[in-house]
Coordinates of C-alpha atoms and ligand atoms in Angstrom, one line a residue:
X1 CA -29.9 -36.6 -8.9
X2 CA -25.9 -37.1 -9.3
X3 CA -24.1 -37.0 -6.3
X4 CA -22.0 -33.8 -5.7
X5 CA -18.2 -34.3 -5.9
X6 CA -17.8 -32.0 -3.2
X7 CA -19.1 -31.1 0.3
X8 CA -18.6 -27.2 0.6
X9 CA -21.3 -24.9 -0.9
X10 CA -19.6 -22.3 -3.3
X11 CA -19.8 -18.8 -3.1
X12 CA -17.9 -16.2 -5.4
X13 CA -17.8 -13.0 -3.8
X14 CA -17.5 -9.9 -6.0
X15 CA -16.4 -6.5 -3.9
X16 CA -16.4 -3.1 -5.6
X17 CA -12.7 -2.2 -5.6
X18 CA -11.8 -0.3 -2.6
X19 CA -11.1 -0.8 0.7
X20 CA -14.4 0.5 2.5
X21 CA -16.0 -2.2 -0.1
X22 CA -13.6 -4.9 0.1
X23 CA -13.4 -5.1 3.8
X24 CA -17.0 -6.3 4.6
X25 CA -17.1 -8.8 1.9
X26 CA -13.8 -10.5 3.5
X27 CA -15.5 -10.5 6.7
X28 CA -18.1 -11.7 5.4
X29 CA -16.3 -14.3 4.0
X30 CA -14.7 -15.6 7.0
X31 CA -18.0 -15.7 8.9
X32 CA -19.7 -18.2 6.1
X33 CA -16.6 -19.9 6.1
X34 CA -17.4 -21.1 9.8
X35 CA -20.6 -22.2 8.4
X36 CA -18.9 -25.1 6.0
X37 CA -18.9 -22.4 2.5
X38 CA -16.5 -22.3 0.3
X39 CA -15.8 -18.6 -0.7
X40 CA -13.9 -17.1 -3.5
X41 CA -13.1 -13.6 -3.2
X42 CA -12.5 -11.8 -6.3
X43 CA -11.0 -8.7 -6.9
X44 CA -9.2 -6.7 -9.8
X45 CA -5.6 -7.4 -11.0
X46 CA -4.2 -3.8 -9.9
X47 CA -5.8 -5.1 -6.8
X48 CA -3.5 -8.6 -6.3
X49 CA -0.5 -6.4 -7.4
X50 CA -0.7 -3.5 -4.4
X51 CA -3.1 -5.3 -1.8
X52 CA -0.9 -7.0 1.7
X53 CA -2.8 -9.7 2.6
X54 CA -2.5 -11.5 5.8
X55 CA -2.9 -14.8 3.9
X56 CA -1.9 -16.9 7.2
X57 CA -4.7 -15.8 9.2
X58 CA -7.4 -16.5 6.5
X59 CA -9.2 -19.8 6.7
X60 CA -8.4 -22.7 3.9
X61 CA -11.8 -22.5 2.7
X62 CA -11.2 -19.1 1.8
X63 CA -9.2 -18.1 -1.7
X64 CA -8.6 -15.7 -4.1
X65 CA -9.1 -14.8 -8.1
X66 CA -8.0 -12.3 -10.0
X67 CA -9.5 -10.5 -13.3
X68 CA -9.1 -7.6 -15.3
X69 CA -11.0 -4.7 -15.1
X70 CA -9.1 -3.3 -17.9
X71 CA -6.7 -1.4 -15.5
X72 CA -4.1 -3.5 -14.2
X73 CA -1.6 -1.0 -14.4
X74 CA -3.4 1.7 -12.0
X75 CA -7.0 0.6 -11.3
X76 CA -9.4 3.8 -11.2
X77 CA -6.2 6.0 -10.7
X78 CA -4.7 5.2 -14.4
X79 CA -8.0 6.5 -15.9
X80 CA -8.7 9.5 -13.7
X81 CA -12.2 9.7 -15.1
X82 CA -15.2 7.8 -13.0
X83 CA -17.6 7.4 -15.5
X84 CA -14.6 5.9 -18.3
X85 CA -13.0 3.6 -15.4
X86 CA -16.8 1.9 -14.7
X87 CA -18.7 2.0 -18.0
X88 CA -14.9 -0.2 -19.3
X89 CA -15.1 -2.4 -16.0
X90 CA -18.5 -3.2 -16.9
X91 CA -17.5 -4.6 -20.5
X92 CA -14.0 -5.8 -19.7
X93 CA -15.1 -7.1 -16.0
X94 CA -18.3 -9.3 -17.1
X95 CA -16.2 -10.8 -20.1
X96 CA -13.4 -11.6 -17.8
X97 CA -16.4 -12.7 -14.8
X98 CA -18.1 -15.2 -17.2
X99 CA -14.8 -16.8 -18.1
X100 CA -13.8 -17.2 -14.2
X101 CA -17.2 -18.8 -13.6
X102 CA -16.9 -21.2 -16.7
X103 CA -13.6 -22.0 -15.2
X104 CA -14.2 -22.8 -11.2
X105 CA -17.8 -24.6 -12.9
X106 CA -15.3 -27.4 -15.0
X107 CA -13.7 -28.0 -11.6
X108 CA -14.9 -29.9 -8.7
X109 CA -16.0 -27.0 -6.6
X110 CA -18.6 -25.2 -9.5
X111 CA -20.1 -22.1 -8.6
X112 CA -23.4 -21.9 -6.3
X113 CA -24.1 -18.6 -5.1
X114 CA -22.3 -14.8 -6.4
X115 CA -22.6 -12.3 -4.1
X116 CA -21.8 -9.0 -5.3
X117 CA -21.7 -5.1 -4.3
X118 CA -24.5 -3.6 -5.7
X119 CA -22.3 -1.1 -7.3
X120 CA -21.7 -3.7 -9.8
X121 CA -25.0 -4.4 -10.4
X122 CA -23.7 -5.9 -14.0
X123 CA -22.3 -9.0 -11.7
X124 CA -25.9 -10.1 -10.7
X125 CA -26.7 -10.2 -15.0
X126 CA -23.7 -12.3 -15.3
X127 CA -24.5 -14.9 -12.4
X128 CA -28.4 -15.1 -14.0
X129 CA -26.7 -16.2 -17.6
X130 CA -25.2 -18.6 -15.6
X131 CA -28.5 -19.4 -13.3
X132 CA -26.3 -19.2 -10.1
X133 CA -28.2 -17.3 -7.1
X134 CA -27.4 -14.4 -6.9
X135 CA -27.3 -12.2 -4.1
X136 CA -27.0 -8.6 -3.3
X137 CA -24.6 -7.2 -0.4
X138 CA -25.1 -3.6 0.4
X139 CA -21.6 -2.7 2.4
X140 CA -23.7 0.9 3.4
X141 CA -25.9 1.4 6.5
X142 CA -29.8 0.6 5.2
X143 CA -30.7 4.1 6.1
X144 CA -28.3 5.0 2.7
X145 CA -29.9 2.1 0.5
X146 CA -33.0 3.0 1.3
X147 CA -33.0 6.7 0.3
X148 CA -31.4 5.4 -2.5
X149 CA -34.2 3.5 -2.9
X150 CA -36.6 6.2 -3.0
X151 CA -35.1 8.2 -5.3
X152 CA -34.8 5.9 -7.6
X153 CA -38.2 5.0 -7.7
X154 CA -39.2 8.7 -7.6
X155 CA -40.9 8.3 -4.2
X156 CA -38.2 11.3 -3.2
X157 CA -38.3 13.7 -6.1
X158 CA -34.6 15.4 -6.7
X159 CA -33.8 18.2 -6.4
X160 CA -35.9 18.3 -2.8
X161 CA -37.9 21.1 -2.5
X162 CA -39.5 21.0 0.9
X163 CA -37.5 20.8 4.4
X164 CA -37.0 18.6 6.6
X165 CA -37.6 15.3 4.3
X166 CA -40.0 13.0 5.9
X167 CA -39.7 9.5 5.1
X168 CA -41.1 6.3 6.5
X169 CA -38.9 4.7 9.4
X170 CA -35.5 7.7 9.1
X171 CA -35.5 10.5 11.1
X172 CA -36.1 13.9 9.9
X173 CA -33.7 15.0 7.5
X174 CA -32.0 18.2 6.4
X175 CA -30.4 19.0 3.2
X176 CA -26.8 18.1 4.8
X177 CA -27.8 14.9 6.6
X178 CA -28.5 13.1 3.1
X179 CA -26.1 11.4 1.1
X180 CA -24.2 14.0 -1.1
X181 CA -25.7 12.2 -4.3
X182 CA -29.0 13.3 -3.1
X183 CA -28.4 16.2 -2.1
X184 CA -26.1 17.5 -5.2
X185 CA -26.8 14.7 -7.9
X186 CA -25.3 17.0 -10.4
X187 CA -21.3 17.0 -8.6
X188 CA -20.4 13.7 -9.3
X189 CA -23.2 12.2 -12.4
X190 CA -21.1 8.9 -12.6
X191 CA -21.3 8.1 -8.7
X192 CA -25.0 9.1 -8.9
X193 CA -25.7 6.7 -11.7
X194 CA -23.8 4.1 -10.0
X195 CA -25.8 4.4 -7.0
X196 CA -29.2 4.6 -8.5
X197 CA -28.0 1.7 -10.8
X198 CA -28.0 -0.4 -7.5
X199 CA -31.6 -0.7 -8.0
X200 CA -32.0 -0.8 -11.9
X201 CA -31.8 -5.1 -11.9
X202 CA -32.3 -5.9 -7.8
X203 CA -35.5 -7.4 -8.7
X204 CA -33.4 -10.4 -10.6
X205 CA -31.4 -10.9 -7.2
X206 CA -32.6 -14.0 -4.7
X207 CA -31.3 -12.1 -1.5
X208 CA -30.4 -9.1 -0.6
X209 CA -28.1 -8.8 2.7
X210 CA -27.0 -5.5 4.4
X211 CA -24.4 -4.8 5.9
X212 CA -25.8 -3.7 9.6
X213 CA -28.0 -5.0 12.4
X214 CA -31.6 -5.5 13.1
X215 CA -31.4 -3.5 16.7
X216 CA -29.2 -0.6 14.9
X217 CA -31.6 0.3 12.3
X218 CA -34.9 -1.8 13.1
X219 CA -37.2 1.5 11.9
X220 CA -35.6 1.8 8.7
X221 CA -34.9 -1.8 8.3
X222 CA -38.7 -2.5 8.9
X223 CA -39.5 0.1 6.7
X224 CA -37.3 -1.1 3.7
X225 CA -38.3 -4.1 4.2
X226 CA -41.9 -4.0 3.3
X227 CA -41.0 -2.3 -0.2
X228 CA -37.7 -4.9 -0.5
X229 CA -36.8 -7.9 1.6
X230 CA -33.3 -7.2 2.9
X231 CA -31.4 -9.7 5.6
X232 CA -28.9 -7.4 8.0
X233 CA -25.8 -9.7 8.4
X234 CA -23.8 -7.0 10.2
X235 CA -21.8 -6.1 11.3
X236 CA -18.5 -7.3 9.8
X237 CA -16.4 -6.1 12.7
X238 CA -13.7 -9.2 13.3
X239 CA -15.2 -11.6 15.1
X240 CA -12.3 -11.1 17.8
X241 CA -13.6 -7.8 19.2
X242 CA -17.2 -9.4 18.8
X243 CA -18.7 -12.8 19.4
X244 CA -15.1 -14.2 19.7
X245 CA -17.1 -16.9 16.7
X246 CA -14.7 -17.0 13.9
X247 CA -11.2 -18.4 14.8
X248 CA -8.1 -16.3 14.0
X249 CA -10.2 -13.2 12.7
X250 CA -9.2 -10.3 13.9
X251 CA -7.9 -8.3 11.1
X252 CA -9.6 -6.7 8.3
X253 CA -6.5 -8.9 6.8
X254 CA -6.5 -6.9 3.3
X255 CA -5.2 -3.6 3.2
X256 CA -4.5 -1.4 0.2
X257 CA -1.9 0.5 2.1
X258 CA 1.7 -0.4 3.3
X259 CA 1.1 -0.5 7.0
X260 CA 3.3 1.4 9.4
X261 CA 5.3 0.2 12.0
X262 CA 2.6 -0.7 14.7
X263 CA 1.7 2.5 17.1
X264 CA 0.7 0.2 19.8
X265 CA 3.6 0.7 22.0
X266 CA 3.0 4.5 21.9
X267 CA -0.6 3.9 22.8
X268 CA 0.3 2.1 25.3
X269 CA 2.6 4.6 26.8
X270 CA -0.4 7.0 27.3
X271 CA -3.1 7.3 30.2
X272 CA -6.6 5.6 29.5
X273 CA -9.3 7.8 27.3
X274 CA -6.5 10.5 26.8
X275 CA -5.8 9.7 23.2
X276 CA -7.5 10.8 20.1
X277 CA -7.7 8.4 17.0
X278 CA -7.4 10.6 13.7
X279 CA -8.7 8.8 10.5
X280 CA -10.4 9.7 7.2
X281 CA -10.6 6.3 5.8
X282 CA -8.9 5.6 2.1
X283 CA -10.7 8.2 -0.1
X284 CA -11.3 11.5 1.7
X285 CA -8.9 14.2 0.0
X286 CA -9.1 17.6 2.9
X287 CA -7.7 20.7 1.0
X288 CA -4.5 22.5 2.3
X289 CA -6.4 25.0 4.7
X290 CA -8.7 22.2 6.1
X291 CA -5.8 19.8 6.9
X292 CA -3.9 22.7 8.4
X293 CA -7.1 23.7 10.6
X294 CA -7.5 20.0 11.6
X295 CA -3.9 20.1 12.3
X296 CA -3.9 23.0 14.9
X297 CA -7.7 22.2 16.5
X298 CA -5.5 18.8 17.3
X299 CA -2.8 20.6 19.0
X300 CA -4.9 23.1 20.5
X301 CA -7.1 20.3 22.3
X302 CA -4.0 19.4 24.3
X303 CA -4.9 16.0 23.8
X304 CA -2.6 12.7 22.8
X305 CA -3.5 12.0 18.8
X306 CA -2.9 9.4 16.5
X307 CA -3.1 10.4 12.9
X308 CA -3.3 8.4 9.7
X309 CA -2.4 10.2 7.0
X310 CA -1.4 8.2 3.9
X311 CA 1.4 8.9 1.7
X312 CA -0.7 10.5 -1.1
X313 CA -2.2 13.0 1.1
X314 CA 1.1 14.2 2.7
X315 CA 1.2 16.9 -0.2
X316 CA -2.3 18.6 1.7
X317 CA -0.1 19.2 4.7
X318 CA 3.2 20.7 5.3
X319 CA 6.2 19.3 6.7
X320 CA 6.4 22.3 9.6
X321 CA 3.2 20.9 10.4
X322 CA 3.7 17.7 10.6
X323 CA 6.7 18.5 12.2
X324 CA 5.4 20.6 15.2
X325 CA 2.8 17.7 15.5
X326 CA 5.4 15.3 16.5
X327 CA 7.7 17.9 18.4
X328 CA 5.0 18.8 20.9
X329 CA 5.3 15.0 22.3
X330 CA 2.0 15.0 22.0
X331 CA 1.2 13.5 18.1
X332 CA 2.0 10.6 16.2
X333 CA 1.5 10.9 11.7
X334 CA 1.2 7.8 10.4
X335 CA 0.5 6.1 6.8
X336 CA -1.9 3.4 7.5
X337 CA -2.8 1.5 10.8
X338 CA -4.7 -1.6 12.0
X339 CA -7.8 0.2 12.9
X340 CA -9.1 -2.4 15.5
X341 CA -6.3 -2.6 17.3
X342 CA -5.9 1.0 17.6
X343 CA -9.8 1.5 18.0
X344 CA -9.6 -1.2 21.0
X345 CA -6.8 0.0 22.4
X346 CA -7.1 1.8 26.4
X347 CA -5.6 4.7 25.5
X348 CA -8.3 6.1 22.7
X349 CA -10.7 8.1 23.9
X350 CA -12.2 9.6 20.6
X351 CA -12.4 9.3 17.2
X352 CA -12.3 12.0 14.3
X353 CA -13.5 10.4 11.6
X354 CA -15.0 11.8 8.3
X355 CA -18.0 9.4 9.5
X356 CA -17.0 6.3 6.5
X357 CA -19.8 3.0 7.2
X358 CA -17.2 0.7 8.2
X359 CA -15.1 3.2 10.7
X360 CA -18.4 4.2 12.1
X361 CA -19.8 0.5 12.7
X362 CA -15.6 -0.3 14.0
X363 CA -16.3 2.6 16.6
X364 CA -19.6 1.3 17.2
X365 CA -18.4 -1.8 18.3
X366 CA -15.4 -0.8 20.2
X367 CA -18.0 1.7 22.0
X368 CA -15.7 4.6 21.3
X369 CA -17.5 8.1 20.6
X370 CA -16.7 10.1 17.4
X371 CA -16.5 13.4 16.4
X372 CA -18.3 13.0 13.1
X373 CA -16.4 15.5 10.4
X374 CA -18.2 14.0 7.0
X375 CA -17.6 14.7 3.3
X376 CA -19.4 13.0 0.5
X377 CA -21.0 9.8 -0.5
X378 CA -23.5 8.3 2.3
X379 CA -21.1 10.3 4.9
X380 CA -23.4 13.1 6.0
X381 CA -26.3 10.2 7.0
X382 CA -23.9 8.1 9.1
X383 CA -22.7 11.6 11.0
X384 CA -26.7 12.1 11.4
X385 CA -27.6 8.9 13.0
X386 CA -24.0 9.0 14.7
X387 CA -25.1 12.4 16.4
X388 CA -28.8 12.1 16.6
X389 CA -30.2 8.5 16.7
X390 CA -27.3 6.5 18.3
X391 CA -26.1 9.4 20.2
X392 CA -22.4 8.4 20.0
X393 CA -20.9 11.7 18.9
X394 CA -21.1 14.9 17.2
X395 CA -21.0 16.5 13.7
X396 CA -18.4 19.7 13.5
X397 CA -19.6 22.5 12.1
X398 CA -18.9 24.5 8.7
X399 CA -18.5 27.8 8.4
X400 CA -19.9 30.0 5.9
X401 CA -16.5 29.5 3.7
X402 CA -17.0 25.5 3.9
X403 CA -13.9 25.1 6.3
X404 CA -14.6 23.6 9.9
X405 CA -12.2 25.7 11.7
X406 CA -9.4 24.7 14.4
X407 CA -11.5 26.3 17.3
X408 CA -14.7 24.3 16.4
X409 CA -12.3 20.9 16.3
X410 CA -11.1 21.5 19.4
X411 CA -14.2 22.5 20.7
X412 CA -16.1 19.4 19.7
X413 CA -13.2 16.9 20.7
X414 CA -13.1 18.8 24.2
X415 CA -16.9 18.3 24.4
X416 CA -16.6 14.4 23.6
X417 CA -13.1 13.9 25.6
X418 CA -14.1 15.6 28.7
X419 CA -17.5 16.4 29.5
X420 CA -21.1 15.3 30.6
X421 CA -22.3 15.1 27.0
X422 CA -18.7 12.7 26.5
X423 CA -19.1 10.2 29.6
X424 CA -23.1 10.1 27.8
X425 CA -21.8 8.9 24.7
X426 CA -19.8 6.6 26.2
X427 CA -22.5 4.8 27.6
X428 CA -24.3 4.8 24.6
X429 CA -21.3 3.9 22.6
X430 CA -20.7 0.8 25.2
X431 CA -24.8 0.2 25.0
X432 CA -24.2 -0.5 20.6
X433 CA -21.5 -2.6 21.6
X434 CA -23.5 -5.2 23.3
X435 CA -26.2 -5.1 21.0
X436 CA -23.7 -5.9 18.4
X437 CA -22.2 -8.5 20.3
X438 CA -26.2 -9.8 20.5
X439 CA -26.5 -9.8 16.9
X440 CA -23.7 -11.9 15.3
X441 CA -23.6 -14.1 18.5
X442 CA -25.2 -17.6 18.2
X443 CA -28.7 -17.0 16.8
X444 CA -28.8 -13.5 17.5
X445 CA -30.8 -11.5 14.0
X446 CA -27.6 -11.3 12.1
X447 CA -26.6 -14.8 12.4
X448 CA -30.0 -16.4 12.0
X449 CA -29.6 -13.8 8.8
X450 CA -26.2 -15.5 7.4
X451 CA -28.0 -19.2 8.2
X452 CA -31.0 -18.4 6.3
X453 CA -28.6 -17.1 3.6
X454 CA -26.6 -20.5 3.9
X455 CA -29.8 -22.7 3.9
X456 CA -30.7 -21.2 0.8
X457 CA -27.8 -21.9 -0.6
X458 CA -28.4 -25.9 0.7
X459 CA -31.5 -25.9 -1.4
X460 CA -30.5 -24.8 -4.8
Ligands
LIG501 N1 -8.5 1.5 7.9 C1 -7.4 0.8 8.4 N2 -6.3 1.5 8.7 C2 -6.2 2.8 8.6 C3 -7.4 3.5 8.2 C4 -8.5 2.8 7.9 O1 -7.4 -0.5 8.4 O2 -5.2 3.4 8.9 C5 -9.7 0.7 7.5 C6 -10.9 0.9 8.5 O3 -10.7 0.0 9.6 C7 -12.1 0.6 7.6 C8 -11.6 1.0 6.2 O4 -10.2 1.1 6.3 O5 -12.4 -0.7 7.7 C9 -12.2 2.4 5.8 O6 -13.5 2.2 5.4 P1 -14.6 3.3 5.6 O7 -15.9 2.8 5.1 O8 -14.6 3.8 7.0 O9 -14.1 4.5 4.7 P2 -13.7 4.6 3.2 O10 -12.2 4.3 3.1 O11 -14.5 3.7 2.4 O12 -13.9 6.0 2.8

């Protein structure tokens, strides 16, 4: 056999474009780069012209490539239309893909590995022309994947007919705990495809990694596992508030937002637990009257409050708002924030979140409770196991006009701020932490996971 030229295994890593998506694979990233891999992260060309990237903090072994999706102008945003934007990613992106892998494969460091977001389940056909492994990362909680899963093999008929929904290692579920693809296919028909999609080629892929861990999810990830092998290599929390394992990493390092000025010094300026961290991740659009009743619930908790609210969502809220927010001493608007810090910070004592994977997994491992206010997408499922397995929160209420009203915010933070149920789901929230500490700490499930992963890898 001829000697390799190189020592470093090579993995390309392929994210969906978008920040929930992008964020695990970097972590990712950094974690096998402790384990002597060479990755390549690749993401879109509108991507490398609006992303800040902490480069200095990310390890040598670690680079990035660009292609075209077809959009460099605008990404999604200069189509508009879902089902256009990734039916012209597909065609452009896997032309563009095969030429990036011929390229890296003339140079000393070919490609050994592609590990891609099931979303793009196109990449793992492109890696098996090439006969690289290829391997499946799910950035969603397995509980989502595997409904997912059942649908899409018609174990869960749609539309569901008979309540609650029983299924093999989840909890009982209502209509509002599943994924809003399940529960409304017909909304969004692109996003549904996409998801069900996920599953349409997995059989071709050599290893399928979740992001999550064993001890968060062991039912469901027993369960999944007997009908499809998955490794849980979660979570992808930087390693600084974890394990303490991956030098330097304590960033998500990539943000798609232009970060404000840093609102430590204000946290700091406020008693312990007395804060309340505001955050709807990079997607979640509120209309007018919901931002305005999330607005005053805020104010009417009495509570300190930290609220990220990026540029492009400023138009859902008006500037009397916004202004009385900061008037009353009490809140702070801002554009974009580095969650961790902010999460780990003394001060927070609760997070409104609209119940995104990675937030939910960050408050997880900062052991800081939520008040779970979900919208779409595998939302609604996280908020369910947030309120009802893990016990580290609660899910607001809607009312019969689908608005969650000011008095039932301020209720629910009060609840999870002040009281018995609160100081519960602190100790719960504290009780995930160490178990996620467990799992990514020296041969704890999720690293054994990411060596079996690598070891593979060794014998290709
Ligand atoms: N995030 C951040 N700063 C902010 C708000 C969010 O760094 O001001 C990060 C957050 O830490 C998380 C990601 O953005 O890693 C959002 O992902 P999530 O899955 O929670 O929601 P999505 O944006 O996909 O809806």
């Amino acid at each position: 056999m001829e000697e390799r030229k190189y020592s470093n295994m090579h993995v390309l890593m392929i994210p969906y474009p978008s920040q929930g998506h992008i964020n695990p694979m970097l972590q990712f990233s950094k974690r096998l780069s402790t384990k002597g891999v060479k990755v390549t992260m690749v993401t879109t060309i509108f991507i490398s012209k609006t992303m800040h990237l902490q480069s200095s903090s990310l390890p040598s072994s670690l680079q990035f490539d660009f292609i075209s999706d077809g959009y460099d102008e605008g990404g999604f945003t200069q189509v508009g239309n879902i089902s256009t934007y990734l039916s012209h990613m597909q065609a452009i992106g896997s032309k563009n893909l095969k030429e990036l892998i011929q390229k890296h494969n003339v140079s000393d460091h070919p490609i050994d590995c592609v590990v891609y977001d099931p979303f793009l389940q196109w990449v793992l056909d492109v890696a098996k022309e090439f006969n690289i492994i290829g391997a499946a990362f799910f950035t969603q909680m397995c509980a989502v994947n595997y409904m997912y899963y059942y649908v899409y093999h018609g174990l869960l008929k749609l539309p569901i007919s008979s309540m609650p929904i029983s299924i093999p290692g989840l909890p009982l579920l209502e209509l509002k705990d599943t994924p809003s693809f399940v529960y409304d296919p017909g909304f969004y028909p692109a996003y549904y495809e996409m998801v069900m999609n996920q599953y349409s080629n997995i059989h071709k892929a050599d290893i399928i990694l979740v992001n999550s861990f064993y001890k968060l999810e062991d039912q469901v990830v027993d369960s999944m596992s007997k009908l499809c092998p998955i490794l849980t290599i979660g979570p992808t929390v930087p390693s600084f508030y974890l394990d303490k394992g991956v030098p330097n990493d304590k960033d998500n390092d990539l943000n798609l937002f232009q970060l404000d000025s840093s609102p430590i010094n204000w946290l700091n300026s406020k008693p312990e637990g007395s804060a309340i961290y505001v955050s709807f991740g990079s997607m979640v659009c509120f209309s007018i009257e919901q931002m305005k009743e999330i607005a005053l619930g805020l104010l009417g908790s009495g509570s300190n409050f930290l609220w990220v609210i990026p540029n492009m969502e400023k138009k859902n809220i008006s500037k009397e708002l916004v202004e009385e927010m900061s008037s009353s001493g009490k809140g702070l608007v801002v554009n974009w924030i580095p969650q961790l810090e902010v999460l780990s910070n003394k001060a927070i004592g609760c997070f409104l979140t609209h119940s995104g994977w990675n937030s939910t997994l960050e408050a997880l491992c900062l052991g800081v409770p939520m008040v779970a206010i979900p919208q779409w997408t595998d939302q609604p499922l996280n908020a369910k196991y947030v309120e009802d397995v893990w016990k580290v929160g609660m899910r607001v209420k809607v009312n019969e006009n689908g608005i969650v009203t000011k008095e039932e915010i301020e209720s629910c933070i009060m609840k999870v701020m002040e009281n018995d149920i609160g100081r519960e789901m602190k100790i719960n929230a504290k009780k995930w932490r160490e178990l996620a500490i467990e799992a990514v700490s020296h041969s704890g499930t999720s690293d054994n996971n990411i060596n079996e992963f690598v070891n593979k890898l060794k014998r290709s």
